[in-house]
Amino acid sequence: MDVEVQGCLDIVFSLYRKKMEKGSEGLPMKKLKVETLYGFAIAMVILMLGIVLSTGTQQVLSFPSSKLIDFSSNWQVQIGGELKKLSTPVKVQNEENDTLILQKKLPKSIKNGEAFFLRSTHQIVEVYVEEELIYSYGNEEGSVFSKDKGKIWNIVPLDKSMEGKDITVYIQSPYSFYGKYIGKSYIGTSFDFFIQLLKEQSVNLIVGTIMVILGFVLLLFGRFITNPMFSRSAYYLSVFSVLVGIWVILQSHIAQFLSIPVQAKELLYYEILMLIPVPLLWFLKQFYRKELESRCKYLALFVMGNFVLCNILQICGIMDFPISITFTHITLAVVALEGGYEICQLAKEYPTYSYLKYGVIGLAFTVALDISQHYFDYGLESIICTLLGICFFLILIVVTLLKNVFQKFTLADQAKHLKSIAYVDDLTGIYNRRAFDEIITQLEERKEDWDKYCMINIDLNNLKKINDELGHSAGDQLITSSVDLLRESFGSIASCYRLGGDEFMVLAESSLEKCKEAMERVHRRQQLYNEEHNIPIDFAYGIVCYDKDIDANIRDTLKRADREMYDMKEAMKHGNRNGV
């Protein structure tokens, strides 16, 4: 790597490091949202694509038919003055990036309308019959962003007058890494060649199309889920699936013949590859495990940092995508290792997510195989291992997502069942102690959900005194008014339970901050109520959320709420009315 490139990398990484240091010092990191960066990235890709579409080149097939000839064997190949007989596709020793010269005789029977098809990878190609230049690709100016020639099938028109003559192909790449590759070749009509491509690329096309369709199905699925976490998870997974599907279709050779300029196809291929990990990390972030959420956030920022770096190098003409793809491969490796480790840790704590562990291991292994193939056996030009890994991973993710959704539906059905068999307090209409004990028992079996819940233990003061002095009807009115006050204040974020005569529990699937806000609403409504009624509402409470560093299980959380309530009750007896 030369001095200019090294200097550019040092500047970019130093700026990124300073930004991260500021975030760790407590500055408002929330302003730097990955979602915002992702939006800018998509806008940038669209802008660059528009420019490339206006300047790019494309090749179009016509469709007469005859038999296709595999023209890949027995080429005389000259490399740096040395002559070899080779069959293609092949990777050759060409450390000096010399021009590769291929020579061979054309068949003795060529029909008008037939063509010579040659696969090239980021290479300049010239084709001569005898000494006459009949085809040239890549000598013209590239797009405004790149000297990259892309991966294409060169379509060289032939006619009957060329039968039996020598055909000579000159291949040269702007990049030494790609100057070693000689692609496959055919002779025949465009129709037969296109049919052959469909056969060779059928797996890519089918899998890519299924991925795109699956993405839209998941998007619709997410719209019908009422649980916000699962709805967001389905949305992020749908974005990931669509991006993977488009990327796989672009990887297929068929994409060249869909009226998409070569440079536009290449741009989309590299940009999507850089952005693919982000929606997957957002999906994993939804599991609400603080360590995983934080790690996914910084991994997503790391991915976006690679996206920005590679685009800066590309636009400035310092390093094109075909070379800077090494940075993307490193980024994918880091995401796979870090994300895989976190998911394995998650699976240890929460058996519900054990499927994901095997999916991540399989995906990391298959992607590693294809990346190693890129560097050590480039002639294969295949992503079949990655496709298998992605399919396996997506299946396990969908299974895990559906399992959790159906579990939520089951819990909802159980709640209706509890209500139907009189798990409801007759006086207030809220759930009673039996229902609360049932819910706690279910929660004990769902360890992965513990950190999503807060508990507020509430004790109504002076109820016995009111019953003794004013009668039980007055006490009943005080109880029902208190319950109405709690219901109105907590709304849909919590369920209320009457555990005994004057004891209540609020179980909230929400954060501590939102529960405290709800208790502030309780306090305001209590003051208004007491101003208008002769019998005031007065209670003590304890509010806690599950803390894995303190609580061994969810019942420990319940005990802490009980202790906090009694502490407040004692403080109120001694005149310190701290809270409600």
Short mmCIF file of C-alpha atoms in Angstrom, two decimals, residues 60-520:
data_model
loop_
_atom_site.label_atom_id
_atom_site.label_comp_id
_atom_site.label_asym_id
_atom_site.label_seq_id
_atom_site.Cartn_x
_atom_site.Cartn_y
_atom_site.Cartn_z
CA VAL A 60 -27.57 -6.89 -25.15
CA LEU A 61 -28.34 -10.37 -26.48
CA SER A 62 -30.25 -11.21 -29.65
CA PHE A 63 -32.01 -14.58 -29.87
CA PRO A 64 -31.53 -16.76 -32.98
CA SER A 65 -30.78 -20.42 -32.14
CA SER A 66 -28.18 -23.14 -32.94
CA LYS A 67 -25.94 -25.50 -30.99
CA LEU A 68 -23.59 -23.94 -28.40
CA ILE A 69 -19.91 -24.98 -28.51
CA ASP A 70 -17.77 -25.04 -25.34
CA PHE A 71 -14.68 -23.20 -26.58
CA SER A 72 -12.69 -23.34 -23.31
CA SER A 73 -10.11 -26.06 -24.01
CA ASN A 74 -6.69 -26.14 -25.75
CA TRP A 75 -5.89 -22.43 -25.74
CA GLN A 76 -2.31 -21.44 -26.50
CA VAL A 77 -1.62 -18.90 -23.74
CA GLN A 78 1.38 -16.57 -23.77
CA ILE A 79 2.38 -15.14 -20.37
CA GLY A 80 5.46 -12.91 -20.27
CA GLY A 81 7.03 -14.66 -23.28
CA GLU A 82 6.26 -18.18 -22.05
CA LEU A 83 3.79 -20.28 -24.06
CA LYS A 84 1.43 -22.77 -22.38
CA LYS A 85 -1.53 -24.90 -23.47
CA LEU A 86 -4.41 -24.38 -21.01
CA SER A 87 -8.13 -24.94 -20.59
CA THR A 88 -10.29 -22.27 -18.98
CA PRO A 89 -11.47 -21.05 -16.55
CA VAL A 90 -8.04 -20.97 -14.92
CA LYS A 91 -5.90 -18.86 -12.62
CA VAL A 92 -2.35 -18.45 -13.96
CA GLN A 93 0.95 -17.27 -12.56
CA ASN A 94 1.17 -13.64 -13.67
CA GLU A 95 2.93 -11.76 -10.88
CA GLU A 96 4.07 -8.94 -13.20
CA ASN A 97 0.50 -8.39 -14.46
CA ASP A 98 1.62 -8.93 -18.08
CA THR A 99 -0.90 -8.93 -20.88
CA LEU A 100 -2.26 -12.44 -21.38
CA ILE A 101 -2.35 -13.52 -25.04
CA LEU A 102 -4.68 -16.38 -25.96
CA GLN A 103 -4.69 -17.98 -29.42
CA LYS A 104 -6.71 -20.71 -31.02
CA LYS A 105 -8.35 -21.63 -34.34
CA LEU A 106 -12.03 -20.92 -34.81
CA PRO A 107 -14.31 -23.85 -35.78
CA LYS A 108 -14.58 -24.73 -39.46
CA SER A 109 -18.33 -24.25 -39.37
CA ILE A 110 -19.52 -20.84 -38.25
CA LYS A 111 -22.95 -19.45 -39.10
CA ASN A 112 -23.87 -15.83 -39.51
CA GLY A 113 -25.40 -14.50 -36.27
CA GLU A 114 -23.17 -16.57 -34.02
CA ALA A 115 -20.79 -15.02 -31.50
CA PHE A 116 -17.74 -15.74 -29.37
CA PHE A 117 -18.57 -15.41 -25.64
CA LEU A 118 -15.70 -14.81 -23.18
CA ARG A 119 -15.97 -14.23 -19.42
CA SER A 120 -13.70 -11.45 -18.11
CA THR A 121 -13.22 -10.16 -14.57
CA HIS A 122 -12.19 -6.50 -14.16
CA GLN A 123 -10.20 -6.79 -17.40
CA ILE A 124 -9.59 -5.03 -20.71
CA VAL A 125 -10.27 -7.36 -23.64
CA GLU A 126 -9.29 -7.11 -27.31
CA VAL A 127 -10.16 -9.81 -29.87
CA TYR A 128 -8.49 -10.24 -33.28
CA VAL A 129 -9.26 -12.63 -36.12
CA GLU A 130 -5.99 -13.07 -38.01
CA GLU A 131 -4.69 -9.51 -37.50
CA GLU A 132 -7.99 -7.65 -37.73
CA LEU A 133 -9.43 -6.13 -34.54
CA ILE A 134 -13.07 -7.22 -34.32
CA TYR A 135 -13.85 -6.41 -30.69
CA SER A 136 -12.58 -4.18 -27.90
CA TYR A 137 -13.84 -3.71 -24.35
CA GLY A 138 -12.48 -1.60 -21.52
CA ASN A 139 -10.22 0.77 -23.49
CA GLU A 140 -12.82 3.49 -23.33
CA GLU A 141 -12.99 5.80 -20.31
CA GLY A 142 -14.59 4.24 -17.24
CA SER A 143 -17.39 5.78 -15.20
CA VAL A 144 -16.82 8.96 -13.24
CA PHE A 145 -16.03 6.85 -10.19
CA SER A 146 -13.96 3.98 -11.49
CA LYS A 147 -11.52 2.38 -13.87
CA ASP A 148 -13.17 -0.91 -12.96
CA LYS A 149 -14.23 -2.95 -16.00
CA GLY A 150 -16.55 -5.22 -14.07
CA LYS A 151 -17.32 -8.90 -14.40
CA ILE A 152 -18.93 -9.43 -17.81
CA TRP A 153 -19.46 -11.81 -20.66
CA ASN A 154 -17.82 -10.29 -23.75
CA ILE A 155 -20.07 -10.89 -26.79
CA VAL A 156 -17.94 -10.90 -29.97
CA PRO A 157 -19.95 -11.13 -33.23
CA LEU A 158 -18.66 -13.71 -35.75
CA ASP A 159 -19.56 -14.44 -39.40
CA LYS A 160 -19.05 -17.28 -41.86
CA SER A 161 -15.94 -15.67 -43.39
CA MET A 162 -14.02 -16.30 -40.15
CA GLU A 163 -14.30 -20.12 -40.31
CA GLY A 164 -11.04 -21.89 -39.42
CA LYS A 165 -9.08 -18.68 -38.89
CA ASP A 166 -6.88 -17.85 -35.89
CA ILE A 167 -8.58 -15.93 -33.09
CA THR A 168 -6.31 -14.02 -30.70
CA VAL A 169 -7.46 -12.56 -27.40
CA TYR A 170 -5.49 -9.96 -25.40
CA ILE A 171 -6.42 -9.67 -21.72
CA GLN A 172 -5.08 -7.00 -19.36
CA SER A 173 -6.36 -5.86 -15.94
CA PRO A 174 -5.84 -2.50 -14.20
CA TYR A 175 -5.43 -4.55 -11.01
CA SER A 176 -2.65 -7.13 -10.65
CA PHE A 177 -4.89 -9.36 -8.50
CA TYR A 178 -7.32 -9.88 -11.38
CA GLY A 179 -4.66 -10.13 -14.10
CA LYS A 180 -4.23 -13.82 -13.33
CA TYR A 181 -7.70 -14.98 -14.31
CA ILE A 182 -8.79 -16.35 -17.72
CA GLY A 183 -12.51 -16.97 -17.99
CA LYS A 184 -14.61 -19.56 -19.74
CA SER A 185 -15.62 -19.21 -23.41
CA TYR A 186 -18.31 -20.44 -25.80
CA ILE A 187 -19.25 -20.11 -29.46
CA GLY A 188 -22.86 -20.17 -30.60
CA THR A 189 -26.00 -18.07 -30.84
CA SER A 190 -27.15 -15.66 -28.17
CA PHE A 191 -30.23 -17.76 -27.48
CA ASP A 192 -28.31 -20.97 -26.76
CA PHE A 193 -25.77 -19.06 -24.70
CA PHE A 194 -28.54 -17.48 -22.63
CA ILE A 195 -30.14 -20.90 -22.03
CA GLN A 196 -26.75 -22.22 -20.90
CA LEU A 197 -26.39 -19.31 -18.47
CA LEU A 198 -29.84 -19.98 -17.06
CA LYS A 199 -28.80 -23.58 -16.38
CA GLU A 200 -25.49 -22.58 -14.78
CA GLN A 201 -26.96 -19.76 -12.69
CA SER A 202 -30.30 -21.35 -11.82
CA VAL A 203 -29.39 -21.75 -8.13
CA ASN A 204 -28.41 -18.08 -7.77
CA LEU A 205 -31.53 -16.88 -9.59
CA ILE A 206 -33.94 -19.12 -7.68
CA VAL A 207 -32.41 -18.42 -4.26
CA GLY A 208 -32.14 -14.67 -4.96
CA THR A 209 -35.77 -14.47 -6.08
CA ILE A 210 -36.94 -16.47 -3.05
CA MET A 211 -34.97 -14.15 -0.75
CA VAL A 212 -36.63 -11.06 -2.22
CA ILE A 213 -40.09 -12.63 -1.97
CA LEU A 214 -39.37 -13.78 1.60
CA GLY A 215 -38.35 -10.22 2.46
CA PHE A 216 -41.71 -8.82 1.35
CA VAL A 217 -43.58 -11.64 3.11
CA LEU A 218 -41.74 -10.79 6.36
CA LEU A 219 -42.60 -7.12 5.84
CA LEU A 220 -46.31 -7.97 5.58
CA PHE A 221 -45.97 -10.36 8.52
CA GLY A 222 -44.49 -7.56 10.63
CA ARG A 223 -47.45 -5.29 9.90
CA PHE A 224 -49.86 -7.81 11.40
CA ILE A 225 -47.90 -8.32 14.64
CA THR A 226 -49.04 -6.11 17.50
CA ASN A 227 -45.93 -6.70 19.64
CA PRO A 228 -43.52 -3.83 18.76
CA MET A 229 -40.37 -5.90 19.29
CA PHE A 230 -41.47 -8.68 16.94
CA SER A 231 -42.80 -6.18 14.41
CA ARG A 232 -39.44 -4.37 14.27
CA SER A 233 -37.59 -7.70 14.14
CA ALA A 234 -39.65 -8.82 11.13
CA TYR A 235 -39.03 -5.46 9.42
CA TYR A 236 -35.24 -5.60 9.88
CA LEU A 237 -35.17 -9.23 8.78
CA SER A 238 -37.17 -8.34 5.66
CA VAL A 239 -34.63 -5.62 4.72
CA PHE A 240 -31.79 -8.12 5.22
CA SER A 241 -33.55 -10.74 3.09
CA VAL A 242 -34.29 -8.32 0.23
CA LEU A 243 -30.70 -7.00 0.20
CA VAL A 244 -29.30 -10.54 0.16
CA GLY A 245 -31.70 -11.51 -2.65
CA ILE A 246 -30.73 -8.54 -4.82
CA TRP A 247 -27.02 -9.17 -4.13
CA VAL A 248 -27.33 -12.84 -5.13
CA ILE A 249 -29.16 -11.93 -8.36
CA LEU A 250 -26.47 -9.35 -9.18
CA GLN A 251 -23.81 -12.04 -8.58
CA SER A 252 -25.43 -14.22 -11.24
CA HIS A 253 -24.17 -13.71 -14.79
CA ILE A 254 -27.75 -13.11 -15.94
CA ALA A 255 -27.77 -9.63 -14.37
CA GLN A 256 -25.60 -8.35 -17.24
CA PHE A 257 -28.43 -8.93 -19.69
CA LEU A 258 -31.19 -7.15 -17.75
CA SER A 259 -30.52 -3.79 -19.44
CA ILE A 260 -28.35 -2.73 -16.48
CA PRO A 261 -25.04 -1.04 -17.41
CA VAL A 262 -22.00 -2.99 -16.23
CA GLN A 263 -20.71 -0.22 -13.95
CA ALA A 264 -24.16 0.16 -12.34
CA LYS A 265 -24.33 -3.57 -11.64
CA GLU A 266 -20.85 -3.53 -10.12
CA LEU A 267 -21.64 -0.47 -8.00
CA LEU A 268 -24.80 -2.08 -6.59
CA TYR A 269 -22.98 -5.35 -5.98
CA TYR A 270 -20.27 -3.78 -3.80
CA GLU A 271 -22.51 -1.23 -2.04
CA ILE A 272 -25.08 -3.85 -1.05
CA LEU A 273 -22.36 -6.23 0.14
CA MET A 274 -21.07 -3.48 2.46
CA LEU A 275 -24.54 -2.66 3.83
CA ILE A 276 -25.96 -6.20 4.26
CA PRO A 277 -24.79 -6.73 7.88
CA VAL A 278 -26.54 -3.64 9.28
CA PRO A 279 -30.22 -4.79 9.20
CA LEU A 280 -29.11 -8.18 10.55
CA LEU A 281 -27.40 -6.43 13.48
CA TRP A 282 -30.54 -4.33 14.05
CA PHE A 283 -32.53 -7.55 14.13
CA LEU A 284 -30.25 -9.07 16.77
CA LYS A 285 -30.37 -5.81 18.77
CA GLN A 286 -34.10 -6.33 19.31
CA PHE A 287 -33.55 -9.10 21.85
CA TYR A 288 -33.12 -6.45 24.57
CA ARG A 289 -30.06 -7.94 26.20
CA LYS A 290 -28.05 -4.87 27.15
CA GLU A 291 -24.66 -6.38 26.29
CA LEU A 292 -25.90 -7.63 22.90
CA GLU A 293 -27.70 -4.37 22.15
CA SER A 294 -24.58 -2.30 22.82
CA ARG A 295 -22.31 -4.64 20.87
CA CYS A 296 -24.63 -4.71 17.86
CA LYS A 297 -24.78 -0.91 17.86
CA TYR A 298 -21.00 -0.53 17.70
CA LEU A 299 -20.65 -3.33 15.15
CA ALA A 300 -23.21 -1.53 12.96
CA LEU A 301 -21.20 1.70 13.31
CA PHE A 302 -18.07 -0.26 12.36
CA VAL A 303 -19.84 -1.56 9.23
CA MET A 304 -20.95 1.97 8.31
CA GLY A 305 -17.38 3.19 8.89
CA ASN A 306 -16.16 0.64 6.34
CA PHE A 307 -18.89 1.79 3.92
CA VAL A 308 -17.81 5.44 4.24
CA LEU A 309 -14.11 4.57 3.96
CA CYS A 310 -14.50 2.44 0.83
CA ASN A 311 -16.69 5.05 -0.86
CA ILE A 312 -14.23 7.85 -0.05
CA LEU A 313 -11.37 5.78 -1.52
CA GLN A 314 -13.51 5.00 -4.59
CA ILE A 315 -14.70 8.57 -5.26
CA CYS A 316 -11.23 10.04 -4.72
CA GLY A 317 -9.74 7.53 -7.16
CA ILE A 318 -7.37 6.14 -4.51
CA MET A 319 -8.68 2.56 -4.39
CA ASP A 320 -11.52 1.02 -6.38
CA PHE A 321 -14.11 -1.34 -4.91
CA PRO A 322 -12.53 -4.50 -6.45
CA ILE A 323 -9.42 -3.81 -4.34
CA SER A 324 -10.98 -2.27 -1.22
CA ILE A 325 -13.27 -5.32 -1.00
CA THR A 326 -10.54 -6.69 1.28
CA PHE A 327 -11.65 -4.11 3.89
CA THR A 328 -15.22 -5.35 3.50
CA HIS A 329 -14.11 -8.96 3.93
CA ILE A 330 -12.28 -7.98 7.13
CA THR A 331 -15.40 -6.13 8.34
CA LEU A 332 -17.58 -9.18 7.64
CA ALA A 333 -15.09 -11.37 9.53
CA VAL A 334 -15.15 -9.03 12.56
CA VAL A 335 -18.97 -8.91 12.54
CA ALA A 336 -19.16 -12.70 12.23
CA LEU A 337 -16.72 -13.30 15.10
CA GLU A 338 -18.08 -10.65 17.48
CA GLY A 339 -21.74 -11.23 16.65
CA GLY A 340 -21.29 -15.00 16.72
CA TYR A 341 -19.67 -14.87 20.15
CA GLU A 342 -22.48 -12.72 21.56
CA ILE A 343 -25.19 -14.96 20.13
CA CYS A 344 -23.49 -18.05 21.57
CA GLN A 345 -23.44 -16.32 24.96
CA LEU A 346 -27.11 -15.39 24.52
CA ALA A 347 -27.99 -18.99 23.66
CA LYS A 348 -26.28 -20.20 26.85
CA GLU A 349 -28.45 -17.95 29.02
CA TYR A 350 -31.66 -18.24 27.02
CA PRO A 351 -32.37 -21.67 25.46
CA THR A 352 -35.09 -20.07 23.30
CA TYR A 353 -32.34 -18.67 21.07
CA SER A 354 -30.21 -21.83 20.86
CA TYR A 355 -31.13 -22.26 17.18
CA LEU A 356 -29.40 -18.97 16.32
CA LYS A 357 -26.08 -20.29 17.60
CA TYR A 358 -25.98 -23.03 14.96
CA GLY A 359 -27.14 -20.61 12.27
CA VAL A 360 -24.36 -18.14 13.02
CA ILE A 361 -21.69 -20.84 13.10
CA GLY A 362 -22.92 -22.24 9.78
CA LEU A 363 -23.13 -18.81 8.15
CA ALA A 364 -19.65 -17.77 9.34
CA PHE A 365 -18.14 -21.04 8.08
CA THR A 366 -19.74 -20.88 4.61
CA VAL A 367 -18.90 -17.19 4.11
CA ALA A 368 -15.30 -17.93 5.15
CA LEU A 369 -15.13 -20.67 2.50
CA ASP A 370 -16.25 -18.33 -0.28
CA ILE A 371 -13.97 -15.49 0.87
CA SER A 372 -10.98 -17.86 0.93
CA GLN A 373 -11.97 -19.01 -2.55
CA HIS A 374 -11.82 -15.38 -3.69
CA TYR A 375 -8.15 -15.17 -2.72
CA PHE A 376 -6.88 -18.70 -3.31
CA ASP A 377 -8.99 -20.22 -6.09
CA TYR A 378 -10.57 -17.32 -7.85
CA GLY A 379 -11.37 -19.23 -11.04
CA LEU A 380 -14.42 -20.85 -9.44
CA GLU A 381 -16.27 -17.51 -9.09
CA SER A 382 -19.04 -19.06 -6.96
CA ILE A 383 -21.01 -18.09 -3.87
CA ILE A 384 -22.82 -21.40 -3.45
CA CYS A 385 -21.41 -21.93 0.08
CA THR A 386 -22.58 -18.47 1.17
CA LEU A 387 -26.03 -19.15 -0.29
CA LEU A 388 -26.34 -22.37 1.70
CA GLY A 389 -25.19 -20.59 4.88
CA ILE A 390 -27.60 -17.68 4.42
CA CYS A 391 -30.54 -19.99 3.69
CA PHE A 392 -29.75 -22.11 6.76
CA PHE A 393 -29.35 -18.99 8.93
CA LEU A 394 -32.56 -17.35 7.69
CA ILE A 395 -34.55 -20.54 8.26
CA LEU A 396 -33.33 -20.73 11.86
CA ILE A 397 -34.02 -17.02 12.42
CA VAL A 398 -37.57 -17.34 11.07
CA VAL A 399 -38.12 -20.46 13.22
CA THR A 400 -36.91 -18.58 16.31
CA LEU A 401 -39.04 -15.52 15.48
CA LEU A 402 -42.18 -17.61 14.88
CA LYS A 403 -41.52 -19.63 18.04
CA ASN A 404 -41.42 -16.44 20.10
CA VAL A 405 -44.48 -14.97 18.36
CA PHE A 406 -46.52 -18.11 18.94
CA GLN A 407 -45.34 -18.17 22.54
CA LYS A 408 -46.66 -14.63 22.93
CA PHE A 409 -49.95 -15.66 21.32
CA THR A 410 -50.10 -18.63 23.68
CA LEU A 411 -49.59 -16.36 26.68
CA ALA A 412 -52.36 -14.07 25.40
CA ASP A 413 -54.69 -17.05 25.01
CA GLN A 414 -53.76 -18.19 28.50
CA ALA A 415 -54.62 -14.75 29.85
CA LYS A 416 -58.08 -14.99 28.26
CA HIS A 417 -58.46 -18.46 29.70
CA LEU A 418 -57.53 -17.20 33.18
CA LYS A 419 -60.19 -14.55 32.91
CA SER A 420 -62.81 -17.04 31.77
CA ILE A 421 -62.32 -19.28 34.82
CA ALA A 422 -62.74 -16.48 37.36
CA TYR A 423 -59.11 -15.39 37.82
CA VAL A 424 -60.59 -11.94 38.18
CA ASP A 425 -61.27 -10.00 41.35
CA ASP A 426 -65.04 -9.65 41.76
CA LEU A 427 -64.95 -6.14 43.22
CA THR A 428 -62.48 -4.38 40.92
CA GLY A 429 -62.54 -6.43 37.70
CA ILE A 430 -58.75 -6.77 37.68
CA TYR A 431 -56.81 -10.04 38.01
CA ASN A 432 -56.55 -11.58 41.48
CA ARG A 433 -53.69 -13.27 43.38
CA ARG A 434 -54.24 -16.64 41.71
CA ALA A 435 -53.81 -15.04 38.28
CA PHE A 436 -50.69 -13.20 39.44
CA ASP A 437 -49.14 -16.38 40.82
CA GLU A 438 -49.90 -18.12 37.52
CA ILE A 439 -48.18 -15.38 35.51
CA ILE A 440 -45.12 -15.38 37.79
CA THR A 441 -44.87 -19.16 37.40
CA GLN A 442 -44.89 -18.77 33.61
CA LEU A 443 -42.29 -16.00 33.78
CA GLU A 444 -40.00 -18.24 35.84
CA GLU A 445 -39.73 -20.50 32.78
CA ARG A 446 -38.92 -17.60 30.41
CA LYS A 447 -35.61 -16.35 31.73
CA GLU A 448 -34.93 -14.38 28.55
CA ASP A 449 -37.91 -12.10 29.32
CA TRP A 450 -37.07 -11.23 32.93
CA ASP A 451 -35.21 -8.01 32.16
CA LYS A 452 -38.24 -6.68 30.28
CA TYR A 453 -40.44 -6.45 33.39
CA CYS A 454 -40.87 -4.01 36.27
CA MET A 455 -43.03 -4.58 39.38
CA ILE A 456 -44.82 -2.03 41.53
CA ASN A 457 -46.07 -3.37 44.88
CA ILE A 458 -48.78 -1.05 46.25
CA ASP A 459 -50.40 -1.03 49.70
CA LEU A 460 -53.51 1.06 50.29
CA ASN A 461 -53.23 2.95 53.59
CA ASN A 462 -55.98 3.32 56.21
CA LEU A 463 -58.37 0.80 54.60
CA LYS A 464 -59.11 -1.03 57.91
CA LYS A 465 -59.79 2.27 59.67
CA ILE A 466 -62.22 3.36 56.95
CA ASN A 467 -64.00 -0.02 57.04
CA ASP A 468 -64.34 0.19 60.83
CA GLU A 469 -65.47 3.83 60.99
CA LEU A 470 -67.41 4.35 57.73
CA GLY A 471 -68.39 0.82 56.74
CA HIS A 472 -67.27 -1.65 54.12
CA SER A 473 -69.14 0.12 51.31
CA ALA A 474 -66.91 3.16 51.81
CA GLY A 475 -63.85 0.90 51.87
CA ASP A 476 -64.99 -0.83 48.67
CA GLN A 477 -65.45 2.56 46.99
CA LEU A 478 -61.92 3.55 47.99
CA ILE A 479 -60.54 0.29 46.53
CA THR A 480 -62.35 0.63 43.19
CA SER A 481 -61.38 4.31 42.89
CA SER A 482 -57.74 3.42 43.56
CA VAL A 483 -57.82 0.72 40.87
CA ASP A 484 -59.37 3.13 38.35
CA LEU A 485 -56.60 5.59 39.12
CA LEU A 486 -53.90 2.93 38.52
CA ARG A 487 -55.50 1.74 35.28
CA GLU A 488 -55.79 5.24 33.86
CA SER A 489 -52.20 6.09 34.76
CA PHE A 490 -50.47 2.94 33.48
CA GLY A 491 -52.67 2.37 30.44
CA SER A 492 -51.58 -0.46 28.14
CA ILE A 493 -48.01 -0.81 29.45
CA ALA A 494 -49.02 -2.80 32.54
CA SER A 495 -51.49 -5.22 34.12
CA CYS A 496 -52.95 -4.65 37.59
CA TYR A 497 -53.56 -7.37 40.17
CA ARG A 498 -55.31 -7.32 43.54
CA LEU A 499 -53.28 -9.59 45.82
CA GLY A 500 -55.35 -9.08 48.98
CA GLY A 501 -57.68 -6.65 50.73
CA ASP A 502 -55.45 -3.57 50.48
CA GLU A 503 -52.48 -4.94 48.50
CA PHE A 504 -52.05 -4.51 44.74
CA MET A 505 -49.36 -5.37 42.20
CA VAL A 506 -48.68 -3.70 38.86
CA LEU A 507 -46.70 -5.85 36.39
CA ALA A 508 -45.29 -3.73 33.57
CA GLU A 509 -43.51 -4.93 30.44
CA SER A 510 -41.67 -1.65 30.22
CA SER A 511 -38.63 0.29 31.40
CA LEU A 512 -38.10 1.70 34.89
CA GLU A 513 -38.25 5.24 33.52
CA LYS A 514 -41.68 4.73 31.95
CA CYS A 515 -42.98 3.14 35.14
CA LYS A 516 -41.78 6.11 37.18
CA GLU A 517 -43.52 8.44 34.71
CA ALA A 518 -46.70 6.42 35.19
CA MET A 519 -46.38 6.75 38.99
CA GLU A 520 -46.06 10.51 38.58
#
